[in-house]
Short mmCIF file of C-alpha atoms and ligand atoms in Angstrom, two decimals:
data_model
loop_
_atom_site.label_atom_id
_atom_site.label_comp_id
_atom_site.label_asym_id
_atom_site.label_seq_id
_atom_site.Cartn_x
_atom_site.Cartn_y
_atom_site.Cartn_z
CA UNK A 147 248.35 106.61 5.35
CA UNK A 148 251.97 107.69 6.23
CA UNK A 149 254.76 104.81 4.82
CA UNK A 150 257.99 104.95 5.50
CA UNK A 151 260.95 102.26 4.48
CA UNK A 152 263.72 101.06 7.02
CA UNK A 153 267.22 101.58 6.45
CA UNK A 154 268.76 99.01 8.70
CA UNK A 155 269.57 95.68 6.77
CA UNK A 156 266.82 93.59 6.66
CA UNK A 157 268.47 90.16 7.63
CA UNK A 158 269.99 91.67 11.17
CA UNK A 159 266.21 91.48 12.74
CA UNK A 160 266.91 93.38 15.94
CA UNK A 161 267.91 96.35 14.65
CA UNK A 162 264.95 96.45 11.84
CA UNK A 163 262.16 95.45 14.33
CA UNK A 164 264.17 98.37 16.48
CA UNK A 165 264.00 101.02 13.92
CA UNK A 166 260.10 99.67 13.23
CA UNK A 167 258.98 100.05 16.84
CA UNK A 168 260.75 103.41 16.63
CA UNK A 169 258.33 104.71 13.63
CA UNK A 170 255.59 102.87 15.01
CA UNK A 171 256.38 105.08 18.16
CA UNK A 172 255.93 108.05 15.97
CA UNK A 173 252.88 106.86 14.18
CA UNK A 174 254.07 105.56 11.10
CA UNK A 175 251.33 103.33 9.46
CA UNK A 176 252.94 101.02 7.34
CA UNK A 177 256.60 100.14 6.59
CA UNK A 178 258.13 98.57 3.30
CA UNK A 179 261.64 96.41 4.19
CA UNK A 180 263.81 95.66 1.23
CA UNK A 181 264.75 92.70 0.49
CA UNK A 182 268.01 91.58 -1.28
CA UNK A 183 268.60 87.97 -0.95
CA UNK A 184 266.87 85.09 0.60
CA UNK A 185 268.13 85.42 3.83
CA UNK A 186 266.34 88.72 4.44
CA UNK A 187 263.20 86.99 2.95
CA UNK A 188 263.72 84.75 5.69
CA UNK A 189 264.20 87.28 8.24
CA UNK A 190 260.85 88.74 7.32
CA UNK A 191 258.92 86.50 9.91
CA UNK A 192 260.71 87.48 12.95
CA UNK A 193 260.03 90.82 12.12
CA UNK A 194 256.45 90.66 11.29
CA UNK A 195 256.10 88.95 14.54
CA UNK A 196 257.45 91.51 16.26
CA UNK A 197 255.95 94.79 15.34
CA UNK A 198 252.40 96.03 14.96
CA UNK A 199 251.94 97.79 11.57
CA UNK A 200 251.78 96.48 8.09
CA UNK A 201 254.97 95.17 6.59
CA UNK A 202 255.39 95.63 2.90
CA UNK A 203 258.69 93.49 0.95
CA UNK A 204 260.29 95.33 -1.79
CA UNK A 205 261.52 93.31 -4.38
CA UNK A 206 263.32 93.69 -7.22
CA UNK A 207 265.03 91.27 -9.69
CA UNK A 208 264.02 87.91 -8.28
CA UNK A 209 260.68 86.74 -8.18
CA UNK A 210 261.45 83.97 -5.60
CA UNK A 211 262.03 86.79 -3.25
CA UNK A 212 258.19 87.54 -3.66
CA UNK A 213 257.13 84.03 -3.01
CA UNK A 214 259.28 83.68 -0.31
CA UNK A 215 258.15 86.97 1.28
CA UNK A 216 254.21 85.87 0.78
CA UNK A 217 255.69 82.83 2.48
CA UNK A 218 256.61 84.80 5.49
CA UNK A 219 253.33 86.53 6.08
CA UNK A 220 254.38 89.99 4.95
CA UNK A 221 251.01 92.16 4.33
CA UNK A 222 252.02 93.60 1.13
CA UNK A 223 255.04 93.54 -1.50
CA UNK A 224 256.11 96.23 -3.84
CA UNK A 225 257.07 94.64 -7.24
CA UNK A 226 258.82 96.66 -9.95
CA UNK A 227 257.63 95.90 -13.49
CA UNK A 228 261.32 97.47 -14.62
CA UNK A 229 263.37 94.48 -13.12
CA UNK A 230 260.77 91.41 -13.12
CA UNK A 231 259.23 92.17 -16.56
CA UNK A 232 258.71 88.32 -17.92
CA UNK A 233 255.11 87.62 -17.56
CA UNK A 234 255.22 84.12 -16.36
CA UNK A 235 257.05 84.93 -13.27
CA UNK A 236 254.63 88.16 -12.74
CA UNK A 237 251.79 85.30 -12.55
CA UNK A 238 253.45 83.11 -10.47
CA UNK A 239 253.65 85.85 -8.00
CA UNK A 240 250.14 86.95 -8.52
CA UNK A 241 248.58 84.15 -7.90
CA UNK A 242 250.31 82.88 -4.63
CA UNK A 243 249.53 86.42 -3.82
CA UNK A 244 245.95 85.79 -4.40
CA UNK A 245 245.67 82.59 -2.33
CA UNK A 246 247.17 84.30 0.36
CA UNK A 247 245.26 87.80 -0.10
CA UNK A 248 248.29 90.21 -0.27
CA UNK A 249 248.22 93.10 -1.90
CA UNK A 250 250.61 94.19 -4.68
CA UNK A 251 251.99 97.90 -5.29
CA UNK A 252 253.22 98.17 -9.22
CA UNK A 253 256.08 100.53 -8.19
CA UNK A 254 257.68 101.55 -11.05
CA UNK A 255 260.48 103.93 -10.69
CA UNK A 256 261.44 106.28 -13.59
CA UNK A 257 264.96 105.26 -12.91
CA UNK A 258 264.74 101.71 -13.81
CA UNK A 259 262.01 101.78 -16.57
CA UNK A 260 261.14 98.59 -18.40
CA UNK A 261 262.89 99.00 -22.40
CA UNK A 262 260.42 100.81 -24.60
CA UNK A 263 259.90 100.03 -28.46
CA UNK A 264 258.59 103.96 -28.54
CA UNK A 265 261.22 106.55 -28.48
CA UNK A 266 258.40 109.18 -28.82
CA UNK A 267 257.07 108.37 -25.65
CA UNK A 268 258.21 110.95 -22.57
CA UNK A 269 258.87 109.70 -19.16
CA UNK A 270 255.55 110.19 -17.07
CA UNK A 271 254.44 108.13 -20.48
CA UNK A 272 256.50 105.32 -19.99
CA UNK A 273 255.97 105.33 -16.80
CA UNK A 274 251.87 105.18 -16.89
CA UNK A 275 252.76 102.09 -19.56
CA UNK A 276 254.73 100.12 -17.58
CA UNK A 277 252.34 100.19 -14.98
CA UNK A 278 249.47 99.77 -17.09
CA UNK A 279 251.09 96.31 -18.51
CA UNK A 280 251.80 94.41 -15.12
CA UNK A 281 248.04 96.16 -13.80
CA UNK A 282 245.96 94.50 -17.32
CA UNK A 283 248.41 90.91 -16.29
CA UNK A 284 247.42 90.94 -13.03
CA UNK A 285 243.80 91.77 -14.12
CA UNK A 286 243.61 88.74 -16.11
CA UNK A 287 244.22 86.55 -13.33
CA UNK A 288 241.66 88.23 -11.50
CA UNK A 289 244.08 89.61 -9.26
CA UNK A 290 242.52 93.10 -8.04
CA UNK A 291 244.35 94.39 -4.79
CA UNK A 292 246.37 96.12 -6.30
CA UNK A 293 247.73 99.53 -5.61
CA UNK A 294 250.22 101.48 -8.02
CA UNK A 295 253.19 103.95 -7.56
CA UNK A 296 254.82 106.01 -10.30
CA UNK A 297 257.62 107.76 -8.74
CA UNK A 298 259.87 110.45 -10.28
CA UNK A 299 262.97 112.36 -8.45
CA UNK A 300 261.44 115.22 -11.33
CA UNK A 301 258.53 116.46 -9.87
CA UNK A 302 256.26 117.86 -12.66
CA UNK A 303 256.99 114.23 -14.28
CA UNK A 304 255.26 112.55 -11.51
CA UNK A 305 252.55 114.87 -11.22
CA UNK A 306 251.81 114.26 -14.84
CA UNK A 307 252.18 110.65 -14.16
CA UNK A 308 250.15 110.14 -11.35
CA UNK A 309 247.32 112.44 -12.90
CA UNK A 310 247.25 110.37 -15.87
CA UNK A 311 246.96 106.90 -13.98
CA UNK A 312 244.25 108.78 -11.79
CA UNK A 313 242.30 108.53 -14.60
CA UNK A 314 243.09 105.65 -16.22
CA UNK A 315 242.37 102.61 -13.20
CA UNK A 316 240.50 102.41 -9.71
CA UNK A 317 243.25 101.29 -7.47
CA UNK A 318 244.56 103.26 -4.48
CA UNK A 319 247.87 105.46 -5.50
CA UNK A 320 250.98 105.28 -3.31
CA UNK A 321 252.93 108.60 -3.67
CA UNK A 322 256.30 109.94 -3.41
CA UNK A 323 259.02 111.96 -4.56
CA UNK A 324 262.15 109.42 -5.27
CA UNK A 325 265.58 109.99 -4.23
CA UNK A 326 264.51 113.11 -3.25
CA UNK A 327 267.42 114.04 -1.15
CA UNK A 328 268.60 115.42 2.03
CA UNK A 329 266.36 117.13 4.40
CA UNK A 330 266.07 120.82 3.57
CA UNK A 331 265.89 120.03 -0.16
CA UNK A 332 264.41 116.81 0.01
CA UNK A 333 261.12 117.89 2.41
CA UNK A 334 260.44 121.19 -0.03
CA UNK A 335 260.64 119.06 -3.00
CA UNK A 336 259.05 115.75 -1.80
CA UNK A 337 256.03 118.69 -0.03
CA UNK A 338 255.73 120.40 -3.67
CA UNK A 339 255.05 117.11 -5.50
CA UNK A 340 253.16 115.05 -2.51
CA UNK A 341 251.79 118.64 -1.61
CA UNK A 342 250.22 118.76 -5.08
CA UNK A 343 249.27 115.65 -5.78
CA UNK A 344 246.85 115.38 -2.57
CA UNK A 345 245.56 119.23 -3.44
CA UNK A 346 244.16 117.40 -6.82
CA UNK A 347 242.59 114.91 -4.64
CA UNK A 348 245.55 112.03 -5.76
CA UNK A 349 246.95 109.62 -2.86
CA UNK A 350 246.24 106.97 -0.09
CA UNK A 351 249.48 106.22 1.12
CA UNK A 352 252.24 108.30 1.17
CA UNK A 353 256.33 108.06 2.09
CA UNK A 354 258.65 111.08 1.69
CA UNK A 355 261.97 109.39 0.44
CA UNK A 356 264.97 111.17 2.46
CA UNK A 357 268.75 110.59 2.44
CA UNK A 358 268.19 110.87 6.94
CA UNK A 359 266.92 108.60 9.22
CA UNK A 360 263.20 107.35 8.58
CA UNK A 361 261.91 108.88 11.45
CA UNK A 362 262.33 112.23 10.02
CA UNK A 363 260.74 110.54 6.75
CA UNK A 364 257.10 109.85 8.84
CA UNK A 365 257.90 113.42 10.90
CA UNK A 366 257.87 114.99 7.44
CA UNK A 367 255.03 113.25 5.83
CA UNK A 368 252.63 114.24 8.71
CA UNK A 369 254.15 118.16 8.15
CA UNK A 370 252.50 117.46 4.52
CA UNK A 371 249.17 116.21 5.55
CA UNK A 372 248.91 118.82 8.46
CA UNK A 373 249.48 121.41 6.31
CA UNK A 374 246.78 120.57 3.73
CA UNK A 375 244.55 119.97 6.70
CA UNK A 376 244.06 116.40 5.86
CA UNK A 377 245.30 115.13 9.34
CA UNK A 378 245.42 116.59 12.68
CA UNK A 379 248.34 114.61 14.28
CA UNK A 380 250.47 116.07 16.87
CA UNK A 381 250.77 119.78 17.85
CA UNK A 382 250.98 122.22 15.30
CA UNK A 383 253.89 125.33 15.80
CA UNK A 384 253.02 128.46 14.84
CA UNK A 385 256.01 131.15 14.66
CA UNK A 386 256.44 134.28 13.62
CA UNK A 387 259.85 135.18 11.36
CA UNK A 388 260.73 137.61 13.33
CA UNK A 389 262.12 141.14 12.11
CA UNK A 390 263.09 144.36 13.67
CA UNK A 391 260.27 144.70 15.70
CA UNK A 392 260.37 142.12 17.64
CA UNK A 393 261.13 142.62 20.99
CA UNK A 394 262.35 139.14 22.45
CA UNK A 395 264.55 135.93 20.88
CA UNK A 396 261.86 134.63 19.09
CA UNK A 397 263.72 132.06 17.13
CA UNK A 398 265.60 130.37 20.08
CA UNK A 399 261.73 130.54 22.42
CA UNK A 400 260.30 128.68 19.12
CA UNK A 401 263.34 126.18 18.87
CA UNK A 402 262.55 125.68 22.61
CA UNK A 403 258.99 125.16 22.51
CA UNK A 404 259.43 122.95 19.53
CA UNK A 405 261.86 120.47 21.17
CA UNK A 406 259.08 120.30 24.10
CA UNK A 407 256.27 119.96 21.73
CA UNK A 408 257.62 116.91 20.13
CA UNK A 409 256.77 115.16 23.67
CA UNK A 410 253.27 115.80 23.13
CA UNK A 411 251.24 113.79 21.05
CA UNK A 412 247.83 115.12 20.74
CA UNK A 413 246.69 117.76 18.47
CA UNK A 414 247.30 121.35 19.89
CA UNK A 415 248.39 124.73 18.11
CA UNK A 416 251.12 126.97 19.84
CA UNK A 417 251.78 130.06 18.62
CA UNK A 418 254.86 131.80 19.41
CA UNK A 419 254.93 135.65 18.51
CA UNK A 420 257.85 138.27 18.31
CA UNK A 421 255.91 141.58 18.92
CA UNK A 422 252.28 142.95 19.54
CA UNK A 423 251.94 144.16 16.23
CA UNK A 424 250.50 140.26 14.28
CA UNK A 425 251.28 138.30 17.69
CA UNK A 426 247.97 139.03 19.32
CA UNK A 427 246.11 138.24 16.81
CA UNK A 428 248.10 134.52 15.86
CA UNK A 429 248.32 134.14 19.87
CA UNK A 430 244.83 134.28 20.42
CA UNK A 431 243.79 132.09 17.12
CA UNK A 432 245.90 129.19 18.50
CA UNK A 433 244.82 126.84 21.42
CA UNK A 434 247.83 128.38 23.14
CA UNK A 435 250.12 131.48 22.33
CA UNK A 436 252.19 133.54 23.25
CA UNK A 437 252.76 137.47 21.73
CA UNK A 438 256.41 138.63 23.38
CA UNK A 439 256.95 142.09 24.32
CA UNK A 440 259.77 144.14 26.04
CA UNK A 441 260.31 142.59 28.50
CA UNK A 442 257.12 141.21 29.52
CA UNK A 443 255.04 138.63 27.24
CA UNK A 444 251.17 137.65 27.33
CA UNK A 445 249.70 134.50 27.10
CA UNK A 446 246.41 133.15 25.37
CA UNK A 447 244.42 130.48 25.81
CA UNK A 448 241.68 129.43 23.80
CA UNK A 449 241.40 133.12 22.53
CA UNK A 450 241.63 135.00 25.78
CA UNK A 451 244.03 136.42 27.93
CA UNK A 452 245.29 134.24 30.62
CA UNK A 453 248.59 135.92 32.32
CA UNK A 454 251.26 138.50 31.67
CA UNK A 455 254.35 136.88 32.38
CA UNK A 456 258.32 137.95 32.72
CA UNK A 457 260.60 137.28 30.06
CA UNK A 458 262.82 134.60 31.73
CA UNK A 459 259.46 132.84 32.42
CA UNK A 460 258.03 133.19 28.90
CA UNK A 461 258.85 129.37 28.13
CA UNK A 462 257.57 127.78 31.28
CA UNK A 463 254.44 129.54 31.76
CA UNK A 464 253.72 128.71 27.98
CA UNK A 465 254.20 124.96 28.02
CA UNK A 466 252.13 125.20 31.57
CA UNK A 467 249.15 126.46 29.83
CA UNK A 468 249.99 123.64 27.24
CA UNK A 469 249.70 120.94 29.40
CA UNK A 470 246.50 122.30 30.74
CA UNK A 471 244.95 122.55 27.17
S1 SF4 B 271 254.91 139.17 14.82
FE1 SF4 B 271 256.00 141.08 15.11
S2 SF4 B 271 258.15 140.47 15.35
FE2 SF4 B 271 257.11 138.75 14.43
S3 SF4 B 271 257.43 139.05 12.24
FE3 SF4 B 271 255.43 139.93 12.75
S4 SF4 B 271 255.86 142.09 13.10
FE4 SF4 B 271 257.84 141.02 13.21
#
């Protein structure tokens, strides 16, 4: 499931059930709030009452902030054994969780990593330890939905880490890239280490952690799963690189198809070609394509030829035979 995390603060409600019904808008499946102080705790029921997916409380530091978030009928918290470490106030937390059925993700961050008495240990290893220790408390309160995240801005130190809890518990894995940055560097590396992770079989939700707006967080996430062919959400753009051959402006028709695809919710795959030497052949494999020539363009549909068309008409005719599909 695709996760994302608002960036509004949490206590001014209207803009964070805004930003919510935004993502939801985009099909963004569950969404994690942070929450500072008590007066976003409070906040938290005005906001679950006004949006439709799951709402997940981060907390960090204060364990009150847990119980007061359990308190407001959140459907999940995010607890980080780095920054509420003492056992005692772990249980409390459990076991109001418990009687209330909400699950707990053990998100431990490699930036904030509980103190370690073994220097030999590497990251991904103190990582898999801290979560191990809060998952065997929990256990022995019989506390069982749980779910676990072990996130890493270094990417082969998560992978190691989440492989190595893979094997070591049953619960469901929330994975992620952290701090992974802005877009263009953030998506390839957040893609690389989500992108692997899910290839090994590892994952059941995800978020891709950008410095940008969430929606291109959830927009992003969906790229991932699309690509792997784990989720057919949306339309899918198909477009060539273009070099010398081809023979129309193949990167400003895909920009424009783009921007009108986004409109479209349902699964469809556009191709947009630059010449006739791979364009056929791309053009006829999608649901929709289109391979340009000089001058003149042709359109498929569903692998056959449906129209020669102009070149100041090459946009319009496509999306028409989109909207037919
Ligand atoms: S489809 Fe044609 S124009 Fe586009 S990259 Fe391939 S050869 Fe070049």
């Amino acid at each position: 499931m695709v996760q994302s995390m608002t960036k509004t603060d949490t206590r001014d409600v209207k803009a964070t059930v805004r930003q919510i019904k935004e993502l939801e808008e985009i099909d963004c499946e569950i969404i994690r709030v942070a929450v500072p102080d008590a007066e976003a705790a409070r906040a938290l029921v005005d906001i679950k009452s006004n949006i439709k997916i799951p709402l997940v409380a981060d907390i960090h530091f204060d364990y009150r902030l847990a119980l007061a978030a359990i308190k407001a009928g959140v459907d999940g918290l995010r607890l980080n054994p780095g920054n509420i470490v003492e056992a005692d106030k772990v249980k409390k937390v459990a076991l109001a969780a418990r009687e209330r059925g909400v699950p707990v993700r053990i998100g431990v961050n490699a930036g904030s990593l509980p103190p370690t008495d073994n220097p030999g240990l590497t990251v991904a290893e103190r990582m898999v330890a801290a979560a191990l220790e809060q998952i065997h408390l929990l256990e022995s309160l019989n506390f069982d939905l749980i779910k676990v995240s072990l996130k890493a801005f270094d990417v082969p130190t998560t992978i190691e880490a989440y492989q190595s809890i893979a094997e070591k518990v049953p619960y469901p894995l929330h994975i992620g890239i952290t701090e992974a940055g802005l877009p263009r560097t953030g998506v390839v590396r957040s893609s690389v280490g989500i992108g692997t992770l899910l290839w090994l079989g590892i994952g059941d939700t995800i978020r891709v952690s950008l410095t940008a707006p969430p929606r291109e967080e959830v927009i992003a996430a969906y790229e991932i799963l699309k690509s792997l062919d784990l989720r057919r959400h949306g339309p899918v753009l198909v477009s060539c690189p273009t070099c010398g051959r081809a023979e129309a402006d193949v990167v400003k028709l895909a920009q424009e198809v783009e921007a009108r695809l986004l409109k479209i919710d349902r699964p469809i795959k556009v191709a947009v070609m630059g010449c006739v030497v791979n364009g056929p052949g791309e053009a006829r494999d999608a649901d929709v394509g289109i391979a340009c020539g000089k001058g003149k363009g042709v359109i498929f549909k569903k692998g056959e030829k449906v129209a020669t068309v102009e070149e100041k008409d090459f946009l319009t005719a496509l999306m028409r035979e989109v909207e037919g599909v």
